[in-house]
Short mmCIF file of C-alpha atoms and ligand atoms in Angstrom, two decimals:
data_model
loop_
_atom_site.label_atom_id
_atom_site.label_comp_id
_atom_site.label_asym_id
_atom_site.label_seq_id
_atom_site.Cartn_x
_atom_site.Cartn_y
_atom_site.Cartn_z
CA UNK A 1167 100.09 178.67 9.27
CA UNK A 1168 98.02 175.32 9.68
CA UNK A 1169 95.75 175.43 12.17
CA UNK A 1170 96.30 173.88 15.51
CA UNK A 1171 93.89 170.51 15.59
CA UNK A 1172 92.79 169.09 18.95
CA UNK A 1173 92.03 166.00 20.55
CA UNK A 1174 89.12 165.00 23.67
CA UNK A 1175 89.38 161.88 25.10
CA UNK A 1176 87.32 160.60 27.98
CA UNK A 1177 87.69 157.10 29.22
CA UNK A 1178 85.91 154.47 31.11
CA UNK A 1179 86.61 152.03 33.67
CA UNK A 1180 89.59 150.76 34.97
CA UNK A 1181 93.20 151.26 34.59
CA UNK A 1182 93.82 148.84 31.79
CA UNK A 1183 91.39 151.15 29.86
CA UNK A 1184 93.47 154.54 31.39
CA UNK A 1185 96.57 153.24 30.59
CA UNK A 1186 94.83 152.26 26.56
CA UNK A 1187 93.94 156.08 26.32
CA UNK A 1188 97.38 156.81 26.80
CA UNK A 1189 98.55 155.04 23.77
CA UNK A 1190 95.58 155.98 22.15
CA UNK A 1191 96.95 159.99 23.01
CA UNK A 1192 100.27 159.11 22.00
CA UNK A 1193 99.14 157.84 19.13
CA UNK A 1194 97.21 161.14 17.99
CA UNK A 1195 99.94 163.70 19.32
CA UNK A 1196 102.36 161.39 16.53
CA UNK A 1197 99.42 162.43 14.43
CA UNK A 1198 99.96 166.29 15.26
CA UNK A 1199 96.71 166.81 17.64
CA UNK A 1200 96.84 168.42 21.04
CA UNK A 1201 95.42 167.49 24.05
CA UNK A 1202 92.52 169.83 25.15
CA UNK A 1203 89.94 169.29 28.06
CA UNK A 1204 87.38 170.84 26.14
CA UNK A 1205 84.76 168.72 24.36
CA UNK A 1206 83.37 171.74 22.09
CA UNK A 1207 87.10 172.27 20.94
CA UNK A 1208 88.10 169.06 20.03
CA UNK A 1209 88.77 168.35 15.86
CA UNK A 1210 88.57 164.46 17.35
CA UNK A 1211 86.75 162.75 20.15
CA UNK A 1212 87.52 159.41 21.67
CA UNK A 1213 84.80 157.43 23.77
CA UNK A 1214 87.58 154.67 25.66
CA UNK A 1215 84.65 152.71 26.77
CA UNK A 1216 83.78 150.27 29.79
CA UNK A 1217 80.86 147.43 30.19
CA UNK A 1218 81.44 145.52 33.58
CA UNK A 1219 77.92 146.99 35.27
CA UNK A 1220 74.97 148.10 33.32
CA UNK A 1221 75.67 151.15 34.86
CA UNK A 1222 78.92 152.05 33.28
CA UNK A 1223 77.56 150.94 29.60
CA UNK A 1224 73.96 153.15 30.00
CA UNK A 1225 76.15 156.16 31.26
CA UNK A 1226 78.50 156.04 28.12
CA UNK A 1227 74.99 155.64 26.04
CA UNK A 1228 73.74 158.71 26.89
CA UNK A 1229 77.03 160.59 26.38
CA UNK A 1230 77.71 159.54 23.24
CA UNK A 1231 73.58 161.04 21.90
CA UNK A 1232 75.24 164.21 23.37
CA UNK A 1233 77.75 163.88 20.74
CA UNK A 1234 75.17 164.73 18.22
CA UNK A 1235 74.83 168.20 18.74
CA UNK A 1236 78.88 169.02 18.83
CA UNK A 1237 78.73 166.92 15.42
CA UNK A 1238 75.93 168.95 13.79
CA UNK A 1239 77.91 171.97 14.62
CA UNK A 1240 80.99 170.68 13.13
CA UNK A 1241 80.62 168.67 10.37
CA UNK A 1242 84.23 167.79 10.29
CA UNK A 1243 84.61 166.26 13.77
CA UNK A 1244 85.94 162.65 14.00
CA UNK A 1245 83.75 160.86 16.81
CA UNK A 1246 85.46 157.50 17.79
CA UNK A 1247 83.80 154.70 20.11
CA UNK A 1248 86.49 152.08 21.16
CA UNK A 1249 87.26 149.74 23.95
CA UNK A 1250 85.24 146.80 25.87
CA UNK A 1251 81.94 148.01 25.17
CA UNK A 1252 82.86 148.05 21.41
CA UNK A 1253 83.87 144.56 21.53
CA UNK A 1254 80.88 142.89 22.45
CA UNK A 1255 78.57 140.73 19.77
CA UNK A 1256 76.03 142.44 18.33
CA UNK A 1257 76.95 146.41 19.67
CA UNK A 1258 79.02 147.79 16.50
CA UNK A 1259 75.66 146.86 14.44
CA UNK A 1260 73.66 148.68 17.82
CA UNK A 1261 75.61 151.46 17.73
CA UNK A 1262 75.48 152.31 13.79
CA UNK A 1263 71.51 152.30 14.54
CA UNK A 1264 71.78 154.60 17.50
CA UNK A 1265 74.47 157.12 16.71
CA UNK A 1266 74.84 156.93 12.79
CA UNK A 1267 76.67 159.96 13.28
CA UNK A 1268 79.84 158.19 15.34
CA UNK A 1269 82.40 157.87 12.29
CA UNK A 1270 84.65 155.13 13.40
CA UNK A 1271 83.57 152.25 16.10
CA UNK A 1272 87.06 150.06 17.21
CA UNK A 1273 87.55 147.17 19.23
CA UNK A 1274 89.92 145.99 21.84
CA UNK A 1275 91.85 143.87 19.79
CA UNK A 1276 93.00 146.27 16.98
CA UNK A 1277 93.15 149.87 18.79
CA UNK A 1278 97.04 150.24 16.45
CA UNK A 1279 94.64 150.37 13.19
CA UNK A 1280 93.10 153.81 15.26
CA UNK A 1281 95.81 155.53 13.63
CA UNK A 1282 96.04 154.15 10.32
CA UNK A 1283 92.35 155.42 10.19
CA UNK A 1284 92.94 158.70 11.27
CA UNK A 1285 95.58 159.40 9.03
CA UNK A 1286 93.66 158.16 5.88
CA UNK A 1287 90.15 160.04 6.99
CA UNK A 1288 88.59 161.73 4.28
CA UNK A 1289 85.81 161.89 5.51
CA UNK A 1290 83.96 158.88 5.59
CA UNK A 1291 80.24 157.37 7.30
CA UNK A 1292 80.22 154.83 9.96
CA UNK A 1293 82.76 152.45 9.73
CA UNK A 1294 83.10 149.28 12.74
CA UNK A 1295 86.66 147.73 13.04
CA UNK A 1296 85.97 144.61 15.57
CA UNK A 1297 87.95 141.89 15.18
CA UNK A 1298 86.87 138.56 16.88
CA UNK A 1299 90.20 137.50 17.61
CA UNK A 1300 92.93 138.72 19.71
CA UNK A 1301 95.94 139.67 17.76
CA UNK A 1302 99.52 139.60 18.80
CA UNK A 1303 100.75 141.88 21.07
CA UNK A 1304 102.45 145.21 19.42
CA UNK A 1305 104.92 146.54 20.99
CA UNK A 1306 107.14 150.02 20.66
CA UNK A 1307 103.40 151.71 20.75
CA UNK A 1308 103.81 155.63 21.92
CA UNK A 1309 102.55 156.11 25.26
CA UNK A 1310 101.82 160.00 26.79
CA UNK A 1311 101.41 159.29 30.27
CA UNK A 1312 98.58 161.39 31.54
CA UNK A 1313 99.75 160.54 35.38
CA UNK A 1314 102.60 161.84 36.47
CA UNK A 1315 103.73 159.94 39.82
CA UNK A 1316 102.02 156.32 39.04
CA UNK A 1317 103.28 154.76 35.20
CA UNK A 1318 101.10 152.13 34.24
CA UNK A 1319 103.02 149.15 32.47
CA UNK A 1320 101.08 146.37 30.76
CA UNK A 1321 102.57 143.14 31.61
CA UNK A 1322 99.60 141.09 30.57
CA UNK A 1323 95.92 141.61 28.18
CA UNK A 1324 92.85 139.49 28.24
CA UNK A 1325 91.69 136.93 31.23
CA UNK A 1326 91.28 132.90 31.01
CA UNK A 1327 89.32 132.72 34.30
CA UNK A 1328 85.78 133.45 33.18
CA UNK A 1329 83.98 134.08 36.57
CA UNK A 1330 80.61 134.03 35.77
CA UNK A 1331 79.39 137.34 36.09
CA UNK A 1332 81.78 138.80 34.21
CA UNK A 1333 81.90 139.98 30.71
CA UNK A 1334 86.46 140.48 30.68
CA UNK A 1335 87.17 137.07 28.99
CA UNK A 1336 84.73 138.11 26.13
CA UNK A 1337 85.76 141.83 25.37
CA UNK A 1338 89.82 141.23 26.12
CA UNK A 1339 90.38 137.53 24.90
CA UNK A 1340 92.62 135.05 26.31
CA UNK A 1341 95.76 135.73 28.49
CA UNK A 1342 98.45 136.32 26.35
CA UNK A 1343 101.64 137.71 28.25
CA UNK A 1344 104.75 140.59 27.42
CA UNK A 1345 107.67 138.99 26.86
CA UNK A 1346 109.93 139.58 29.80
CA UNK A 1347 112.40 141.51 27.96
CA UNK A 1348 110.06 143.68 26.52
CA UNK A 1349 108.79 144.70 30.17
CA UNK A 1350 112.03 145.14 31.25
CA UNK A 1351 112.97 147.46 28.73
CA UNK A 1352 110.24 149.56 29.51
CA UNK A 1353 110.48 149.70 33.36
CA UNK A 1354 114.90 150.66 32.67
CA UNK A 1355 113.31 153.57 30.29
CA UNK A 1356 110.67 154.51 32.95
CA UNK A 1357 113.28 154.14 35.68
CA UNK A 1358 115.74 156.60 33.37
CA UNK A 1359 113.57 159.18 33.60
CA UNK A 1360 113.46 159.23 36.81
CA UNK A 1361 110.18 161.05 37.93
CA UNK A 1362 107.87 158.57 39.25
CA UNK A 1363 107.63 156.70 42.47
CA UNK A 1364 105.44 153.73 41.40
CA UNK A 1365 105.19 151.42 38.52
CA UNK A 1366 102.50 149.72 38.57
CA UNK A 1367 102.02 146.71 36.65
CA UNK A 1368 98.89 145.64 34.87
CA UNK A 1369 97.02 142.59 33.74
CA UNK A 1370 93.22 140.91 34.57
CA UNK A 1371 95.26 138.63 36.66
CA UNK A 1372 98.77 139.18 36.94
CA UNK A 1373 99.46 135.98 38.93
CA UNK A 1374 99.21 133.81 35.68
CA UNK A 1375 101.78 135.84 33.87
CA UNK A 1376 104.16 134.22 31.73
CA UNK A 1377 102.40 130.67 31.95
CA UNK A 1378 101.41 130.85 28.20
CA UNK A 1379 105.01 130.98 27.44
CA UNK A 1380 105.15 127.40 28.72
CA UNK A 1381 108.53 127.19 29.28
CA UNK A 1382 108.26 126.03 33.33
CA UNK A 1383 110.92 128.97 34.18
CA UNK A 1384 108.84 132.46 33.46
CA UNK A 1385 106.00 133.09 36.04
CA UNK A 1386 104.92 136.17 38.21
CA UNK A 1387 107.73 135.96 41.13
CA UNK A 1388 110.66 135.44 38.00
CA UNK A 1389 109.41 138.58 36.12
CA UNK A 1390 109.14 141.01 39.54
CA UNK A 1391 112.75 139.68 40.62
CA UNK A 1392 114.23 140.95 36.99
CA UNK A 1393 112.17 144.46 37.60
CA UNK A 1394 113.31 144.69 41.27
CA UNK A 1395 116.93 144.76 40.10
CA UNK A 1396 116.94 148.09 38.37
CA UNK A 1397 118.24 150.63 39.28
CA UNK A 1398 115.72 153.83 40.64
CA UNK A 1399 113.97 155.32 43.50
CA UNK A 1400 110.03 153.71 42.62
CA UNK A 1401 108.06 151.67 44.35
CA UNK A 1402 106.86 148.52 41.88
CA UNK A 1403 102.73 147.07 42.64
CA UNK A 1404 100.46 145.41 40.85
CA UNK A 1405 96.88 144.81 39.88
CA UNK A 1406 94.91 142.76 39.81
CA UNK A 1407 95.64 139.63 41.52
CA UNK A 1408 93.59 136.39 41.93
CA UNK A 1409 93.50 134.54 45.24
CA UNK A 1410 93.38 131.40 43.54
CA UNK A 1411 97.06 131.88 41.67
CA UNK A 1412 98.46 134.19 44.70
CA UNK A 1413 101.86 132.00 45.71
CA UNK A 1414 103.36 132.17 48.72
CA UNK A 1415 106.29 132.48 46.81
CA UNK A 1416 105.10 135.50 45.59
CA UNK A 1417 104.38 136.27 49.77
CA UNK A 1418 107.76 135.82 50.24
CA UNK A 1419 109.10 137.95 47.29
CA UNK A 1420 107.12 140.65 48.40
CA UNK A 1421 108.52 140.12 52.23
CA UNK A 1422 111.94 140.41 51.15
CA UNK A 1423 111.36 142.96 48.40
CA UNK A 1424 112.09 146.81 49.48
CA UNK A 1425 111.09 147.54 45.89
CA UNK A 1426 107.74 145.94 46.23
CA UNK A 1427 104.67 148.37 47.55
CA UNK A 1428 103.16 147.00 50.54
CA UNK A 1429 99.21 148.23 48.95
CA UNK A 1430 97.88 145.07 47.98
CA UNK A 1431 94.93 144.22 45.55
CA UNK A 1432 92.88 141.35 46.33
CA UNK A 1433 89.68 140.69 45.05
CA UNK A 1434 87.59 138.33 47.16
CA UNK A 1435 83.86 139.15 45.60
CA UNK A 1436 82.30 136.80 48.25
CA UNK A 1437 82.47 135.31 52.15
CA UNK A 1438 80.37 132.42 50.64
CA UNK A 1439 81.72 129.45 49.53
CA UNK A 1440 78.49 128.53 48.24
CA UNK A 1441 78.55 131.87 46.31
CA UNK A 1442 82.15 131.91 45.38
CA UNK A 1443 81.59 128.15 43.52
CA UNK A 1444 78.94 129.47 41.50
CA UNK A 1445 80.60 132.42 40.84
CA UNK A 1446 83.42 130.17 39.81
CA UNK A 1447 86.27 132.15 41.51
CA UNK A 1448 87.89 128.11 42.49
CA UNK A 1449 88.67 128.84 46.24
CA UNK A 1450 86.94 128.87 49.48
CA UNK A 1451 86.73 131.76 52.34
CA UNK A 1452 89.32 129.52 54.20
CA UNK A 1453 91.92 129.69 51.71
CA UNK A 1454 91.12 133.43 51.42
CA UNK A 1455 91.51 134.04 54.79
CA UNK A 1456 94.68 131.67 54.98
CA UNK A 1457 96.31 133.61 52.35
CA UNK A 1458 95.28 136.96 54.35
CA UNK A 1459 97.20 135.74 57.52
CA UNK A 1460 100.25 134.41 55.47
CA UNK A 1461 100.43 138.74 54.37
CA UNK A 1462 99.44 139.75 57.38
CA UNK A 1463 102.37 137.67 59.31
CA UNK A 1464 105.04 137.75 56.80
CA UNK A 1465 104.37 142.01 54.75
CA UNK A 1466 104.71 144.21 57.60
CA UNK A 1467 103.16 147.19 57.27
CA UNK A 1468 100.64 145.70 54.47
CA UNK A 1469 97.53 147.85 53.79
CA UNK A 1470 94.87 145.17 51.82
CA UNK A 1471 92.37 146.36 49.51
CA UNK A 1472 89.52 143.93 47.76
CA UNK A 1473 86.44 144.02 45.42
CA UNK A 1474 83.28 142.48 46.79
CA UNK A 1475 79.87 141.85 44.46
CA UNK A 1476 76.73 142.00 46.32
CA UNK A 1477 73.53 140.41 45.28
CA UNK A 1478 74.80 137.48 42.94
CA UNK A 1479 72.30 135.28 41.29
CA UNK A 1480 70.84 133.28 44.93
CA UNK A 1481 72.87 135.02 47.29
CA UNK A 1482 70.95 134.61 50.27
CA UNK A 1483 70.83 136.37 53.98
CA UNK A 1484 73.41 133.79 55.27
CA UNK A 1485 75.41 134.15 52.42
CA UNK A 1486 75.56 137.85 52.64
CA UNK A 1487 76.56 137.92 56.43
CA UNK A 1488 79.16 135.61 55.36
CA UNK A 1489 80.55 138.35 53.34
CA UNK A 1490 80.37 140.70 56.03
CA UNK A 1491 82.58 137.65 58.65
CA UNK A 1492 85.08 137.83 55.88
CA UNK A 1493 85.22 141.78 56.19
CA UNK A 1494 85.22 141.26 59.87
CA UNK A 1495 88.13 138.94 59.76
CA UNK A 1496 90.25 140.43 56.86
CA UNK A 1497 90.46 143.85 58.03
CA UNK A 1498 90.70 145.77 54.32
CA UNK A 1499 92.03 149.09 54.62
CA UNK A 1500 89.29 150.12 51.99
CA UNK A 1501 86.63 148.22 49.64
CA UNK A 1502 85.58 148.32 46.15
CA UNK A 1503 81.42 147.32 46.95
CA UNK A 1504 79.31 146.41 43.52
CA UNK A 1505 76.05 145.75 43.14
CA UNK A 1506 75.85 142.33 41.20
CA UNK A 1507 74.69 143.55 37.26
CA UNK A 1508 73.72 141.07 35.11
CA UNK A 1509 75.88 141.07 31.95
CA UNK A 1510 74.72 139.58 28.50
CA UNK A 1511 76.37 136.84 27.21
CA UNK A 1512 77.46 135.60 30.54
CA UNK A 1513 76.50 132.06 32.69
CA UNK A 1514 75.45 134.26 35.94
CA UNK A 1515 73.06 136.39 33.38
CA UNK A 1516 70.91 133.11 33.17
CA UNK A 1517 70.86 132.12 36.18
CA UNK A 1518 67.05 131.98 37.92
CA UNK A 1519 67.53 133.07 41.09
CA UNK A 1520 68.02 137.00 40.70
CA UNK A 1521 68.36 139.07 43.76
CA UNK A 1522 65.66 141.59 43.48
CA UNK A 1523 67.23 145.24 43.25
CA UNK A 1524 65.97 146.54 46.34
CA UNK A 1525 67.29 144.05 48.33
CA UNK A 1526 70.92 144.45 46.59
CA UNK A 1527 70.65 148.09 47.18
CA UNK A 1528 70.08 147.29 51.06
CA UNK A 1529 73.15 144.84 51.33
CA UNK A 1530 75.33 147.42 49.56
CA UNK A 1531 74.82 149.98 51.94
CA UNK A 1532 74.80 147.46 54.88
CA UNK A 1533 78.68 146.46 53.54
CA UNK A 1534 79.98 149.76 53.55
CA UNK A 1535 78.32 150.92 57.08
CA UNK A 1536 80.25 147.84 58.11
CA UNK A 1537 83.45 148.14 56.52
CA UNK A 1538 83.47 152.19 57.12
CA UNK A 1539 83.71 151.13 61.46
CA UNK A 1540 86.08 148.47 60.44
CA UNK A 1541 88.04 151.48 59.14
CA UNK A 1542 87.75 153.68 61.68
CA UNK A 1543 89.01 151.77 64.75
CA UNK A 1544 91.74 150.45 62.42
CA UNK A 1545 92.72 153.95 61.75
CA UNK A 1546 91.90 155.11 65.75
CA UNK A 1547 94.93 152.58 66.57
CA UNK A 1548 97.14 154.75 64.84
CA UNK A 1549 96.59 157.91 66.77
CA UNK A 1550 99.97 158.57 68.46
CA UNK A 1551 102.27 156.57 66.53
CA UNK A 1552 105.06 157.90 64.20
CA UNK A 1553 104.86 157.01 60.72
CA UNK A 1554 107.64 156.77 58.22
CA UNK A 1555 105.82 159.37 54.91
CA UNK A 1556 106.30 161.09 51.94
CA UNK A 1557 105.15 164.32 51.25
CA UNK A 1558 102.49 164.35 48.21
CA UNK A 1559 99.39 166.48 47.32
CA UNK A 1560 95.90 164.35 47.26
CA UNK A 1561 93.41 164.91 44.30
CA UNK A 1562 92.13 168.47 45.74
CA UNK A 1563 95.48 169.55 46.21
CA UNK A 1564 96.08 169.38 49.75
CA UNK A 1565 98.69 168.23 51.17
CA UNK A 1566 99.32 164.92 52.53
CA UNK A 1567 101.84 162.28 54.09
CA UNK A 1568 101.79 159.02 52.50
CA UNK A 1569 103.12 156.42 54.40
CA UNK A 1570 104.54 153.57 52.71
CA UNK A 1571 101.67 151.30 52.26
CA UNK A 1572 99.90 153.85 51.09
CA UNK A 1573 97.60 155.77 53.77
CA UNK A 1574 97.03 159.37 53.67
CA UNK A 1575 97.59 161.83 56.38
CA UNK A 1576 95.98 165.20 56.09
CA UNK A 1577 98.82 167.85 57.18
CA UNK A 1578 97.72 171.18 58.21
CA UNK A 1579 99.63 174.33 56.54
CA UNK A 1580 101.64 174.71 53.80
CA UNK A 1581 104.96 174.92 54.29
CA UNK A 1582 106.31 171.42 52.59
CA UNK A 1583 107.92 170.19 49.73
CA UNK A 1584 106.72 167.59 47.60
CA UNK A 1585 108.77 164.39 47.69
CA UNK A 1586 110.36 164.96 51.12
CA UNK A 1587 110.56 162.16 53.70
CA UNK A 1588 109.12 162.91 56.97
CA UNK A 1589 108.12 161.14 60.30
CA UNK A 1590 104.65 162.44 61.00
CA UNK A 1591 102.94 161.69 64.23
CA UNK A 1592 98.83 161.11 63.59
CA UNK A 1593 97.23 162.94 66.17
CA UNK A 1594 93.42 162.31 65.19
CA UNK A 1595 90.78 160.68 62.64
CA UNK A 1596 88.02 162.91 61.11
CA UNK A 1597 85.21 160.87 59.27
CA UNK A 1598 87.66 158.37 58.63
CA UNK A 1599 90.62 160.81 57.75
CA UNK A 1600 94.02 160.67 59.58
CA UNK A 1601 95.09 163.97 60.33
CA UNK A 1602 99.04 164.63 61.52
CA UNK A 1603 101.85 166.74 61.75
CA UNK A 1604 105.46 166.51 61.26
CA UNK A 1605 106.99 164.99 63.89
N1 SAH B 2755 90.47 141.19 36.71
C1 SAH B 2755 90.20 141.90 37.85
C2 SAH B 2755 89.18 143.00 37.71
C3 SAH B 2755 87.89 142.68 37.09
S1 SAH B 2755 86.70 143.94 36.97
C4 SAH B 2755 89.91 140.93 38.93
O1 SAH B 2755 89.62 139.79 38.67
O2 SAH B 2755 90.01 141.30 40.06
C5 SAH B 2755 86.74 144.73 38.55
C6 SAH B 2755 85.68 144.32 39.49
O3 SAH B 2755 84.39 144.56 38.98
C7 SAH B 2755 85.66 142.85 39.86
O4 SAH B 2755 86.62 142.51 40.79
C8 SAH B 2755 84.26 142.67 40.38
O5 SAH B 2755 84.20 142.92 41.75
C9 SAH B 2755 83.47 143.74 39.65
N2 SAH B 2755 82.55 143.14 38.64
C10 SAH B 2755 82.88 142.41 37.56
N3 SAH B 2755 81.76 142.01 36.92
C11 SAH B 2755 80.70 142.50 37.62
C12 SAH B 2755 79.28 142.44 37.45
N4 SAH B 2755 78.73 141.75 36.46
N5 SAH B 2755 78.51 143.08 38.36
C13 SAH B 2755 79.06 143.76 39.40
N6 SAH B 2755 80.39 143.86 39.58
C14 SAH B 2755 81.21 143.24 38.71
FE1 SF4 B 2756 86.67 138.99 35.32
FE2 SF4 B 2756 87.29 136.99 36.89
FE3 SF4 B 2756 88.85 137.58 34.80
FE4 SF4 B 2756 88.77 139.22 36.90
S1 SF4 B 2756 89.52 137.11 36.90
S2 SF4 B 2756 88.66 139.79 34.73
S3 SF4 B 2756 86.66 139.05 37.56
S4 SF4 B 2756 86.77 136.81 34.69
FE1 F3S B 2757 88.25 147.39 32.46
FE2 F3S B 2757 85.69 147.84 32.11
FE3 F3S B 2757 87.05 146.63 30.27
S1 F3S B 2757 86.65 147.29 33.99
S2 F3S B 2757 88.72 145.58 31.24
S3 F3S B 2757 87.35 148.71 30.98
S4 F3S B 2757 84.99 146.13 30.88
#
């Protein structure tokens, strides 16, 4: 009997990259590999890599040297580096010098030729498949979906915005949209099977889909009111969105949409509008917060979520506090805080006025003091109210009521059954978690 061969992956960043190492595992299973969760068992590892903060890319570093021993023991183990890190100038040649022991190096814009390589290894040194361009999109790629309540459906790759901290635009290439059809498809097939509540769609900025096609009838709104039609008991969101292209058309959609999950994504990255113009994000706090009312009035129920940099290139005390108004006024039911990192290759990276470190470190953990009281007399409101949920388990497997713009109530006991509605009264907060019981 042959034996059984194995594959590791471990992957990087954000969900664009998760939802990658799902084709990337459908590819190998087509290639008869197994999924293990084991490093030292693996006949093939897969690095699905990230480079948005220094952080991220010097983390991955040191993982991959700790490859070398797994290698040394077995001689016959594929080691594969792909995604954004891959992509950028200069790091396939960087790589090969570090980690001559990494057989095949891949970047974003070719990660179909994985499995032509696989098949045809015999073997072979370092080899580095980057392409500079973006390619067109393939479609009818296998996808094994690793979660099993949230399916991940790219409706959109690469970014035109080019904020200037950040290194997207380079390592994913221009915006270059599904055709509607082909998301469609997908979504009906997703919707067939019948087992998850959310689809959630996917692109750097999803508010600029379909404008490539040029045709003055495809946009955002006109692709969501083709998915909202079909048939199925899921919940349809998105991310990420850019305040600058967020309609109020697609406001409106969302207001009238059942369909449409009342979580929404919006990055913000600065209260400054001195910081925001040189981070070239092309709006102002006021239109932010305009746009912030507009959901706030018209989604009921909306829970908002944002990203916010700290410590870009000049940001000074005022602007900072600026940033903290804006958290003040917007009311986020959680934050995504980054310390700015300067990235290579990018305008911010040259820019003179660098924040010193300690200083970034000190606004960081200013923000999140701040937004974590914000939180917890937003969530004090809701003691004694009765909240429409649905009965999940959270990462540690507790359970937990979700209510339909996604907050989590902690239930005490056992007795429930996943996927049950419920009205669940909150009856306290513990370090910012809602705790409840069925009403
Ligand atoms: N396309 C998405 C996500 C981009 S990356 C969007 O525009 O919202 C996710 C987040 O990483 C960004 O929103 C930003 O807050 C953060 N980020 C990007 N580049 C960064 C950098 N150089 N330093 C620190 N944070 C960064
Ligand atoms: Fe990066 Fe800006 Fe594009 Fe988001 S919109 S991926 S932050 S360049
Ligand atoms: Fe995502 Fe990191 Fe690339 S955030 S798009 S995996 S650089």
């Amino acid at each position: 009997m042959e034996k059984k061969k194995f594959y590791y992956i471990e992957t990087f960043g954000c969900q664009m990259n998760v939802h990658d190492s799902e084709k990337i595992a459908g590819m190998l299973i087509d290639l008869g590999y197994c999924e293990t969760a084991q490093k030292e068992r693996a006949d093939i590892i897969v690095f699905n890599t990230c480079c948005i903060r220094e952080t991220a890319e010097l983390k991955i570093m040191a993982k991959i040297g700790d490859l070398k021993a797994l290698k040394k023991k077995n001689k016959e183990l594929i080691i594969v580096v792909c995604g954004c890190m891959t992509q950028q100038q200069g790091m396939a040649d960087l790589l090969k010098k570090r980690f001559p022991f990494v057989n095949l190096v891949i970047g974003t814009h070719n990660l179909d030729l994985l499995e032509e390589y696989v098949k045809s290894y015999t073997g072979s040194k370092f080899k580095s498949i980057v392409l500079e361009k973006e390619q067109e999109i393939t479609e009818n790629t296998k996808i094994y979906r690793t979660n099993h309540k949230n399916a991940f459906v790219n409706i959109m790759y690469g970014c035109n915005n080019f904020c200037t901290y950040c290194i997207v635009p380079y390592v994913r290439g221009r915006e270059r949209s599904r055709k509607v059809e082909d998301i469609v498809r997908e979504v009906e097939e997703l919707a067939k099977e019948n087992k998850y509540s959310q689809i959630t769609l996917l692109g750097q900025n999803v508010n600029s889909y379909g404008l490539d096609f040029k045709d003055n009838k495809t946009n955002f709104v006109y692709l969501l009111d083709k998915l909202c039609k079909i048939k199925g008991d899921f919940k349809i969101s998105f991310m990420s969105s850019h305040p600058k292209d967020f309609s109020n058309e697609l406001i409106d959609f969302i207001a009238s949409h059942e369909k449409m999950s009342r979580a929404i994504h919006l990055p913000v990255q600065s209260g400054s509008d001195e910081v925001l113009k040189r981070m070239n994000r092309r709006y102002t706090s006021s239109h932010y917060k305009s746009l912030v009312d507009e959901i706030y009035k018209k989604i009921k129920g909306v829970s908002l979520t944002t990203d916010i940099i700290v410590g870009f290139p000049g940001e000074s005390e005022k602007d900072f506090n600026d940033t903290c108004d804006l958290l003040r006024y917007c009311k986020f039911s959680s934050i995504f805080g980054f310390v700015y990192s300067k990235r290579n290759g990018t305008p911010a990276a040259t820019f003179s006025d660098q924040v010193p470190y300690k200083v970034k470190k000190e606004r960081i953990t200013k923000l999140f003091d701040l937004q974590h009281e914000i939180q917890r007399i937003e969530l004090s409101s809701l003691i004694g109210k009765t909240l429409e949920c649905t009965i999940e388990r959270d990462e540690k497997g507790r359970f937990i009521a979700k209510t339909f713009n996604n907050k989590s109530i902690k239930l005490n006991g056992e007795n429930y059954t996943i996927g049950d509605k419920k009205s669940v009264l909150v009856k306290e907060i513990n370090k910012n978690e809602l705790i409840g019981e069925i009403a």
